[in-house]
mmCIF file of C-alpha atoms in Angstrom:
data_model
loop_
_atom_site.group_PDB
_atom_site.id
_atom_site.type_symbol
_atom_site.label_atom_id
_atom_site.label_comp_id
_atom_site.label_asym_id
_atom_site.label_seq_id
_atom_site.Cartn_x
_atom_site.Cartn_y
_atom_site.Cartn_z
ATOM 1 C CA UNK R 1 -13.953 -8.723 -16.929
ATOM 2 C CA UNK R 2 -12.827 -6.228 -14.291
ATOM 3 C CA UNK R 3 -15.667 -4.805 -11.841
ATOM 4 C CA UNK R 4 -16.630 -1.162 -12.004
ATOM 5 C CA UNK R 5 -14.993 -0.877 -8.595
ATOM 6 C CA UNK R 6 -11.445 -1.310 -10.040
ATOM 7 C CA UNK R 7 -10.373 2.352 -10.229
ATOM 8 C CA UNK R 8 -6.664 2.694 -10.719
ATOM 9 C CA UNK R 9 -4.270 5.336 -9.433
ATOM 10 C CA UNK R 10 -0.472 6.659 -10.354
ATOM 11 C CA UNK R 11 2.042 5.516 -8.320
ATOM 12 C CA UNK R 12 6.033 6.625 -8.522
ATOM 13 C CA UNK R 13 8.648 4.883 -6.009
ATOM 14 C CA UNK R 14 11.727 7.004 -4.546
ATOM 15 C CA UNK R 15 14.634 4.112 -5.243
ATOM 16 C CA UNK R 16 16.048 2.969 -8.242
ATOM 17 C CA UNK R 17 14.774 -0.879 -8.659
ATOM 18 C CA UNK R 18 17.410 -3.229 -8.270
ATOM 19 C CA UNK R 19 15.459 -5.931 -10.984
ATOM 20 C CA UNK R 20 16.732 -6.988 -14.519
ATOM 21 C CA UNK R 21 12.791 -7.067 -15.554
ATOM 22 C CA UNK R 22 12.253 -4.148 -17.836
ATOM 23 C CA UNK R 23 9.221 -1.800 -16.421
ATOM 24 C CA UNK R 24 8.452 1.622 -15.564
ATOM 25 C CA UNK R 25 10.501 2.685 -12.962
ATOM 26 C CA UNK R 26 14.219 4.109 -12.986
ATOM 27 C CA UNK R 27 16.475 1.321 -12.121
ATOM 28 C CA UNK R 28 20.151 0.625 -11.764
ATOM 29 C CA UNK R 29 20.583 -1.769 -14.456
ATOM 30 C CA UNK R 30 22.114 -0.971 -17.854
ATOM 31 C CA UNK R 31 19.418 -0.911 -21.005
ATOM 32 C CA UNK R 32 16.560 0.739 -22.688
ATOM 33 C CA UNK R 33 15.658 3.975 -20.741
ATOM 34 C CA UNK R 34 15.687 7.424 -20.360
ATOM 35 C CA UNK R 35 18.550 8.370 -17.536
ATOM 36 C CA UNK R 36 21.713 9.020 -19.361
ATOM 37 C CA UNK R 37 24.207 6.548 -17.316
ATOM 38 C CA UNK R 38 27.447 7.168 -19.269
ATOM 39 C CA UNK R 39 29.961 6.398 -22.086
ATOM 40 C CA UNK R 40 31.656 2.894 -22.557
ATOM 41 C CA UNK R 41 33.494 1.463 -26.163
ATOM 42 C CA UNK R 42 31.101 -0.171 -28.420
ATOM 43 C CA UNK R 43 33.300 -3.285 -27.918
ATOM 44 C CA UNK R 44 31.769 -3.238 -24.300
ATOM 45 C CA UNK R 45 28.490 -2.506 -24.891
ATOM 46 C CA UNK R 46 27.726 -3.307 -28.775
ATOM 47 C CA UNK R 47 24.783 -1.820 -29.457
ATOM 48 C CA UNK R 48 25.547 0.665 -32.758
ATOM 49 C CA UNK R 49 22.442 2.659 -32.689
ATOM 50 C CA UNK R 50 23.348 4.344 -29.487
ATOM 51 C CA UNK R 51 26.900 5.457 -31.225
ATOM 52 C CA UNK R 52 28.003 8.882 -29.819
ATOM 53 C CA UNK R 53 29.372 10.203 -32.693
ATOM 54 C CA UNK R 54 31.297 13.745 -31.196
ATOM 55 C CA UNK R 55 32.326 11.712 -28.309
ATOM 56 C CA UNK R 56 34.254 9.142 -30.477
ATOM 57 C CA UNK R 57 36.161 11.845 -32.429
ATOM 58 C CA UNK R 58 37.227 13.372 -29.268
ATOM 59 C CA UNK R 59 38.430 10.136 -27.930
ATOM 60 C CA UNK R 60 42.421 9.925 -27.963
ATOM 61 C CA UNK R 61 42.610 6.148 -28.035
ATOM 62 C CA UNK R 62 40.222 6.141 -31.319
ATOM 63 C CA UNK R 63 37.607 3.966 -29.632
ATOM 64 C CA UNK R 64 34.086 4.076 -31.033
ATOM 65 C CA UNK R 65 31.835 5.486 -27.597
ATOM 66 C CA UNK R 66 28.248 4.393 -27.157
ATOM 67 C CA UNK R 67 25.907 6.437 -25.158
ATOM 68 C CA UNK R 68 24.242 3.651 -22.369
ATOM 69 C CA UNK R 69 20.926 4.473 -20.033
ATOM 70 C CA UNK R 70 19.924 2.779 -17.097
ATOM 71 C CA UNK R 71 17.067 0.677 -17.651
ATOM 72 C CA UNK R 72 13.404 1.174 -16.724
ATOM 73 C CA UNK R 73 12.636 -1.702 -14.439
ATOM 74 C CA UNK R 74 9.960 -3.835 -12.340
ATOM 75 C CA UNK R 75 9.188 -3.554 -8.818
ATOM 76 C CA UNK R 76 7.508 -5.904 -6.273
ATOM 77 C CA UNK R 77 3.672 -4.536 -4.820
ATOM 78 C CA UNK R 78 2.571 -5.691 -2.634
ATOM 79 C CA UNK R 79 -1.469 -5.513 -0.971
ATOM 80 C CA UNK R 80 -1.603 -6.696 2.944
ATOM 81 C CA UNK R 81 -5.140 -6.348 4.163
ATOM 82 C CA UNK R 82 -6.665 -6.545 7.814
ATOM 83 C CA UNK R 83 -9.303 -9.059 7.893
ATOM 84 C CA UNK R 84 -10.010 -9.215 11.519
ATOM 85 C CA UNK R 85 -13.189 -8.411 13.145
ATOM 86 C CA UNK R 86 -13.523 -4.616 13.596
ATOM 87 C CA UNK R 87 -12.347 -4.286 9.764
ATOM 88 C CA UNK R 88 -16.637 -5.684 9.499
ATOM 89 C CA UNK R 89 -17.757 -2.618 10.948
ATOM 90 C CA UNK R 90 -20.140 -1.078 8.164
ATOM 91 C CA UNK R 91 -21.246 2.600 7.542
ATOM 92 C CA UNK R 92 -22.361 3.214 3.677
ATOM 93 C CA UNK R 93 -19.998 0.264 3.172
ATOM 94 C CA UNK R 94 -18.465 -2.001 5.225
ATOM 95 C CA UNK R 95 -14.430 -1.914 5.774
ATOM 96 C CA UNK R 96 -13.822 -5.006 4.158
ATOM 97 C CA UNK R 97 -15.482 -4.039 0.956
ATOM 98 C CA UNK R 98 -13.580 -0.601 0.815
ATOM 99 C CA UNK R 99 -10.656 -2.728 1.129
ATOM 100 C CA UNK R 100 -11.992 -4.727 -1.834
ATOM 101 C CA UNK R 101 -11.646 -1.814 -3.774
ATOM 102 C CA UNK R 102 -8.170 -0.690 -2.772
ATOM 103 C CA UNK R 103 -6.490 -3.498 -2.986
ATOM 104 C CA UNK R 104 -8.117 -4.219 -6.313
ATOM 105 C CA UNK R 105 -6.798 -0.922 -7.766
ATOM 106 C CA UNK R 106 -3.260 -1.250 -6.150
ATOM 107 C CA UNK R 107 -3.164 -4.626 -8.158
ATOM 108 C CA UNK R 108 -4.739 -3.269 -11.244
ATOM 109 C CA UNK R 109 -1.964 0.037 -11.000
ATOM 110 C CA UNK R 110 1.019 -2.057 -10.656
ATOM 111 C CA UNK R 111 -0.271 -4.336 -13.624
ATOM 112 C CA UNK R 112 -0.892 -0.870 -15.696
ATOM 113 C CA UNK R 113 2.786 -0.412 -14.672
ATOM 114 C CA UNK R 114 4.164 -3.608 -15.309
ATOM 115 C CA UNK R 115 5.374 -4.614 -11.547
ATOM 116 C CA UNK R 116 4.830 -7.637 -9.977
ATOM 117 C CA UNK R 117 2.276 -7.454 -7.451
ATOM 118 C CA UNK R 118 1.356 -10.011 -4.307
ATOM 119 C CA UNK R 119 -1.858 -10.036 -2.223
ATOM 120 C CA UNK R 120 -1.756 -10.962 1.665
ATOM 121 C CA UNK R 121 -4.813 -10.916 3.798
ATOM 122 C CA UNK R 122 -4.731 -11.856 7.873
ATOM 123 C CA UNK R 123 -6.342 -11.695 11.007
ATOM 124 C CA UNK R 124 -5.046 -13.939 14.258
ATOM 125 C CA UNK R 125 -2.722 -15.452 11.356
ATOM 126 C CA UNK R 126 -1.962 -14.888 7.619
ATOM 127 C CA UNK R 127 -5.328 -16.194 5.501
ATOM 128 C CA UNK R 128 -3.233 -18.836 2.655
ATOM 129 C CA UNK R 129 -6.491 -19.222 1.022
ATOM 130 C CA UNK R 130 -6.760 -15.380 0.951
ATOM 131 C CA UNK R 131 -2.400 -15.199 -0.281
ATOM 132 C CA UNK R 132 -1.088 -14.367 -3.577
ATOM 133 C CA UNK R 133 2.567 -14.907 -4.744
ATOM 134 C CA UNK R 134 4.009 -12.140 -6.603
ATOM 135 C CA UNK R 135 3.190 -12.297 -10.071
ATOM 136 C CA UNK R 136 1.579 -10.574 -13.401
ATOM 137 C CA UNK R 137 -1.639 -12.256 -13.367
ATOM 138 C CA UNK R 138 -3.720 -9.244 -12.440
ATOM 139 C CA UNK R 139 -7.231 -10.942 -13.250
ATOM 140 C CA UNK R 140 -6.176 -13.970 -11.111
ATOM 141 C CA UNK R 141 -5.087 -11.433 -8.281
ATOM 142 C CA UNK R 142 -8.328 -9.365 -8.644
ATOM 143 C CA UNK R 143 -10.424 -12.821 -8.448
ATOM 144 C CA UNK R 144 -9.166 -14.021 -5.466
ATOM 145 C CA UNK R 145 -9.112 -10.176 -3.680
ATOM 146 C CA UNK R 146 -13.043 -10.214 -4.562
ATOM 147 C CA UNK R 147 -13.416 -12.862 -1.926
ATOM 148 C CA UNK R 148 -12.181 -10.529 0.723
ATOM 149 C CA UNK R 149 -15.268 -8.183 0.862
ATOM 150 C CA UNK R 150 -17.454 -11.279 1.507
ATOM 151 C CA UNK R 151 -15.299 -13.193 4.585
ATOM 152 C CA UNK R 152 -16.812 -12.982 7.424
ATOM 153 C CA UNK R 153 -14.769 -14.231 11.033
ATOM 154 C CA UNK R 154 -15.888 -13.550 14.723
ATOM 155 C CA UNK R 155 -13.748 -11.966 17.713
ATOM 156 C CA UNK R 156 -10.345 -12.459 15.759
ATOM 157 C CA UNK R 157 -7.666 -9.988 16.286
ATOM 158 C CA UNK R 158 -4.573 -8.767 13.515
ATOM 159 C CA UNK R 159 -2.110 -10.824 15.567
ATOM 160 C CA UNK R 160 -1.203 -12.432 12.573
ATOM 161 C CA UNK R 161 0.125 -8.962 10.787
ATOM 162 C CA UNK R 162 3.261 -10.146 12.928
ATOM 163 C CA UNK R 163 3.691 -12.657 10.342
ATOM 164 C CA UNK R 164 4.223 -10.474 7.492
ATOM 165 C CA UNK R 165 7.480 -10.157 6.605
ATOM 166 C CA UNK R 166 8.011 -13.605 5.744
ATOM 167 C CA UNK R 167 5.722 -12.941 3.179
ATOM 168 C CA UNK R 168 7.716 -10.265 1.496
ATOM 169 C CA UNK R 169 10.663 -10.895 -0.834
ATOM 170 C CA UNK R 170 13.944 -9.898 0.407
ATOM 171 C CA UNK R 171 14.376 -6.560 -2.888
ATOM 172 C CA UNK R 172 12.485 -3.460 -1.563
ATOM 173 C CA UNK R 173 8.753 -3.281 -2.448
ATOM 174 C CA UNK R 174 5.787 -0.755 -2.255
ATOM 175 C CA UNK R 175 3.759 -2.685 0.168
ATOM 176 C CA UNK R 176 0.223 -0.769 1.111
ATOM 177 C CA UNK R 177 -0.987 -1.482 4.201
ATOM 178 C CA UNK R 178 -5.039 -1.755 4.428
ATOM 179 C CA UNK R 179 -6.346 -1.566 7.832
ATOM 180 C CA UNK R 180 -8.468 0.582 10.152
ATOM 181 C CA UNK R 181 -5.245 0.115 12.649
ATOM 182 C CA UNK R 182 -7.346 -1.053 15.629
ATOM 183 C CA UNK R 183 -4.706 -2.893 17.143
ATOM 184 C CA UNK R 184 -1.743 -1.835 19.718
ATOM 185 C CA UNK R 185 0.510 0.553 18.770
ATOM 186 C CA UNK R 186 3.280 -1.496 20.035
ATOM 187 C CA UNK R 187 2.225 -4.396 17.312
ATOM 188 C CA UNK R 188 2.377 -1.478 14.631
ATOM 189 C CA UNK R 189 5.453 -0.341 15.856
ATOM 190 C CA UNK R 190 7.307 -4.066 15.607
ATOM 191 C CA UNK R 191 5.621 -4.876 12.441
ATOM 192 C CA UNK R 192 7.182 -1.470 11.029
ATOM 193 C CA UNK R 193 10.423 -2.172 12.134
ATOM 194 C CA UNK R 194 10.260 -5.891 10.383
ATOM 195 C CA UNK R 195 9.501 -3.870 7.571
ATOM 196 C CA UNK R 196 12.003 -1.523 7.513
ATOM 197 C CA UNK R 197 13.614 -2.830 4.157
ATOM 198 C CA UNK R 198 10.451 -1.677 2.092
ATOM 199 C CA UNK R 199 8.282 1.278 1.779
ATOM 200 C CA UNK R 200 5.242 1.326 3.221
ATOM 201 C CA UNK R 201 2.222 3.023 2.494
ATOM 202 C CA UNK R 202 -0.484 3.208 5.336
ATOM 203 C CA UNK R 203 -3.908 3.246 4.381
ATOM 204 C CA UNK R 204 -6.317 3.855 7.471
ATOM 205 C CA UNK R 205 -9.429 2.830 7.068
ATOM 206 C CA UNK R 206 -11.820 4.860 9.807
ATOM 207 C CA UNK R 207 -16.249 5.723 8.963
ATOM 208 C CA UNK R 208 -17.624 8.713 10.641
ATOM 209 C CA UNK R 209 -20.249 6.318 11.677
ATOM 210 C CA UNK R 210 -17.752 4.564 14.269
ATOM 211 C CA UNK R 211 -17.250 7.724 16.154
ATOM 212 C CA UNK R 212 -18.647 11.084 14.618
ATOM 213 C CA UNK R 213 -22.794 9.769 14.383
ATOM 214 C CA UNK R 214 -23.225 8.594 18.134
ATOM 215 C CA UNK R 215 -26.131 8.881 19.803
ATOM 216 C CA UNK R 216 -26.530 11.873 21.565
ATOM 217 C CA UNK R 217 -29.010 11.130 24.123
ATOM 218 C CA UNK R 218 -30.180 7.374 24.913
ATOM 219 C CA UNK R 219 -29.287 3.837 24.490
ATOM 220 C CA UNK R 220 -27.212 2.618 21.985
ATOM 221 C CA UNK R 221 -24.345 -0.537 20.933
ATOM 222 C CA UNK R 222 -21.050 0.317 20.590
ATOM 223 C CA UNK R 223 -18.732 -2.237 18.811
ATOM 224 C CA UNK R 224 -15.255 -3.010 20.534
ATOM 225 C CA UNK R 225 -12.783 -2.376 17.810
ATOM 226 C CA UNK R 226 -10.790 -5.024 18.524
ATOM 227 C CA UNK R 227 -12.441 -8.086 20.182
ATOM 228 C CA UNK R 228 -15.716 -7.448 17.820
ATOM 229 C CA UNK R 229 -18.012 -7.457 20.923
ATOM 230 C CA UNK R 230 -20.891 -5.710 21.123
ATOM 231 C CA UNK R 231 -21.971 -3.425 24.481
ATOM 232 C CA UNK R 232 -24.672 -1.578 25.250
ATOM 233 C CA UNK R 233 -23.945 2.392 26.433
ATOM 234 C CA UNK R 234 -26.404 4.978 27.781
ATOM 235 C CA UNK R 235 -25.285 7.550 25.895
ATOM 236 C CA UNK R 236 -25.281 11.359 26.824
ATOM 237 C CA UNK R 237 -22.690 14.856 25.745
ATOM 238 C CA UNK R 238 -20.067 14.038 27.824
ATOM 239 C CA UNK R 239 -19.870 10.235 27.247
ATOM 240 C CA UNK R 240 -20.119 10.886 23.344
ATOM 241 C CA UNK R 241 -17.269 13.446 23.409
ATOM 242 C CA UNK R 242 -14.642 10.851 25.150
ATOM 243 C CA UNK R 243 -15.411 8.829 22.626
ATOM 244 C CA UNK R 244 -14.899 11.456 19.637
ATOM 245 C CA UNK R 245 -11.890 12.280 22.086
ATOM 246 C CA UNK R 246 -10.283 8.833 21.964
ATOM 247 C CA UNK R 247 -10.532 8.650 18.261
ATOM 248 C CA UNK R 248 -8.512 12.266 17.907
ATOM 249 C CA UNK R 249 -5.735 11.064 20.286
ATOM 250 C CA UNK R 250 -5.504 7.365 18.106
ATOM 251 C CA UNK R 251 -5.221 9.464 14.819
ATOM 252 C CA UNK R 252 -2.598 11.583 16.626
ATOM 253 C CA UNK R 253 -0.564 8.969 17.917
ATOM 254 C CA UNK R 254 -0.859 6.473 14.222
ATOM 255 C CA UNK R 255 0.296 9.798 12.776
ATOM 256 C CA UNK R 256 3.035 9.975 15.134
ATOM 257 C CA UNK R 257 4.646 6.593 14.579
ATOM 258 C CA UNK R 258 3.924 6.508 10.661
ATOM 259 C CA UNK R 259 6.296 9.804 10.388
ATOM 260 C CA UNK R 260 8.570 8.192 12.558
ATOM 261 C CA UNK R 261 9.142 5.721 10.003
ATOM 262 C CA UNK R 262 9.045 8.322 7.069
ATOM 263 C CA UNK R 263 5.752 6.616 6.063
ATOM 264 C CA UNK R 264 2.784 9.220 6.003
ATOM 265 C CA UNK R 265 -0.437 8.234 6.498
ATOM 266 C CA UNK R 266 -3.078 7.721 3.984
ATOM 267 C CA UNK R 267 -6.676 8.267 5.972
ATOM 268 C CA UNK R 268 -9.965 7.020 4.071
ATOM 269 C CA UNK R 269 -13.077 8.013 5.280
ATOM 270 C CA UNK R 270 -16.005 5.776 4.185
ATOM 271 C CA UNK R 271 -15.257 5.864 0.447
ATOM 272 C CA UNK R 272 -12.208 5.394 -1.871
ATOM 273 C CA UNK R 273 -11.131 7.694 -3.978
ATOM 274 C CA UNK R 274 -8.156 6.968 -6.423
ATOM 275 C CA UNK R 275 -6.986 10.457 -7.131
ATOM 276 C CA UNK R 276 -6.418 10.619 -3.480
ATOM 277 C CA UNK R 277 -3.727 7.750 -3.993
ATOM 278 C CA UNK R 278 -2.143 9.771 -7.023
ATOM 279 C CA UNK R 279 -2.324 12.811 -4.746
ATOM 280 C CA UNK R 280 -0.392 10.885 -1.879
ATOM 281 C CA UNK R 281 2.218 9.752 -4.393
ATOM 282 C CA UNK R 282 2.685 13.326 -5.723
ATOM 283 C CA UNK R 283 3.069 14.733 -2.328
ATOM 284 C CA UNK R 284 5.475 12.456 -0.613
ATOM 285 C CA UNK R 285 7.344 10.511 -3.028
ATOM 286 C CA UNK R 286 7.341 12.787 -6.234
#
């Protein structure tokens, strides 16, 4: 049974798969499909229903010409989630369970679509309890993401995102990147570059609540986004306006480096929405 939260989006990929798996993506193998490759002789590719009947009567050698198509094929998804401490802040919901839902519908979408899809979670390290291996088994996949909105960890960093890429295959994938991005930019920066060979879809994960509803007068906790530790702050205008201040410059500079990589960025705000993922795809890879 797949849970109400499992809300699937479109999603379109701007290469032509390399895979001999049939799917729904243009690929660059010969077979069933709709982009008209070219004209061999039957005795090359014998397949008589795809005969081209004027083309063989123009042909000066008398050979019998048979339209072929490159085939629609498969391509490797992949889910990598941020399960480190600030990714437990919680507004309406918590980050972890927004996450939940994403990377439920990613795995759900590319099982609509008939890819091959992979779930990898981390925090100081990758989470092997937590790791899927690319496959077609969505309602194993969506079983095992389920735990993810119920972990729980103290004061642990994304350190492990560094491990990534020897988690993806070596044929370019659609990996989607879950994470509220609380973490250097220099760590971003290196992961990106590791991950050069695939595209990658940021999805930021930032709640009003963390920087929009502060206190405007009085005492209040503040959680560090990265360490998880709580401090207490006597808030007033000024002090609450660095803070809304700090959070414009991050989204500026994560903006930044994502379009440096050609790899916009995909900001949710408290809630997912999946025609916001089918709007993404439509805008920037269409």
């Amino acid at each position: 049974m797949v849970a109400d939260y499992v809300k699937p989006f479109h999603y379109t990929i701007p290469w032509k798969s390399s895979s001999v798996h049939y799917g729904d993506h243009k690929g660059t193998q010969r077979g069933l499909g709709d982009d008209y490759r070219g004209n061999v002789s039957l005795i090359d590719y014998p397949d008589a229903k795809r005969m081209d009947v004027r083309a063989s009567m123009r042909d000066p050698y008398e050979n019998i010409q048979v339209k072929t198509f490159k085939q629609d094929n498969t391509t490797p998804i992949y889910a990598v989630c941020d399960a480190s401490s600030s990714m437990q802040f919680k507004g309406k919901k918590s980050k972890l369970a927004i996450a939940t839902e994403i990377a439920s519908s990613v795995a759900y979408s590319a099982y609509e679509m008939s890819d091959i899809f992979s779930f990898v979670a981390y925090h100081d390290h990758v989470i092997e309890e937590l790791t899927l291996p690319l496959s077609h088994q969505v309602f194993n996949s969506l079983e095992v993401i389920s735990e993810l909105q119920q972990y729980s960890t103290k004061l642990t960093g994304s350190e492990g995102i560094t491990d990534l890429p020897f988690y993806l295959g070596t044929k370019r994938s659609l990996v989607f990147w879950i994470s509220d991005f609380h973490m250097p930019i220099e760590t971003i920066e290196k992961t990106l570059n590791a991950m050069s060979a695939h595209q990658v879809v940021p999805v930021v994960l930032w709640d009003e609540e963390e920087y929009q509803k502060l206190p405007k007068f009085g005492f209040g906790n503040l959680i560090d986004p990265e360490t998880g530790l709580s401090s207490r702050f006597f808030f007033r205008q000024s002090l609450r306006e660095q803070f809304i201040e700090a959070f414009e410059k991050r989204r500026a500079a994560l903006n930044a480096l994502f379009l440096k990589f050609d790899y916009p960025a995909l900001f949710v705000n408290g809630e997912y929405k999946p025609e916001s993922f089918t709007d993404y795809f439509e805008e920037n890879m269409s």
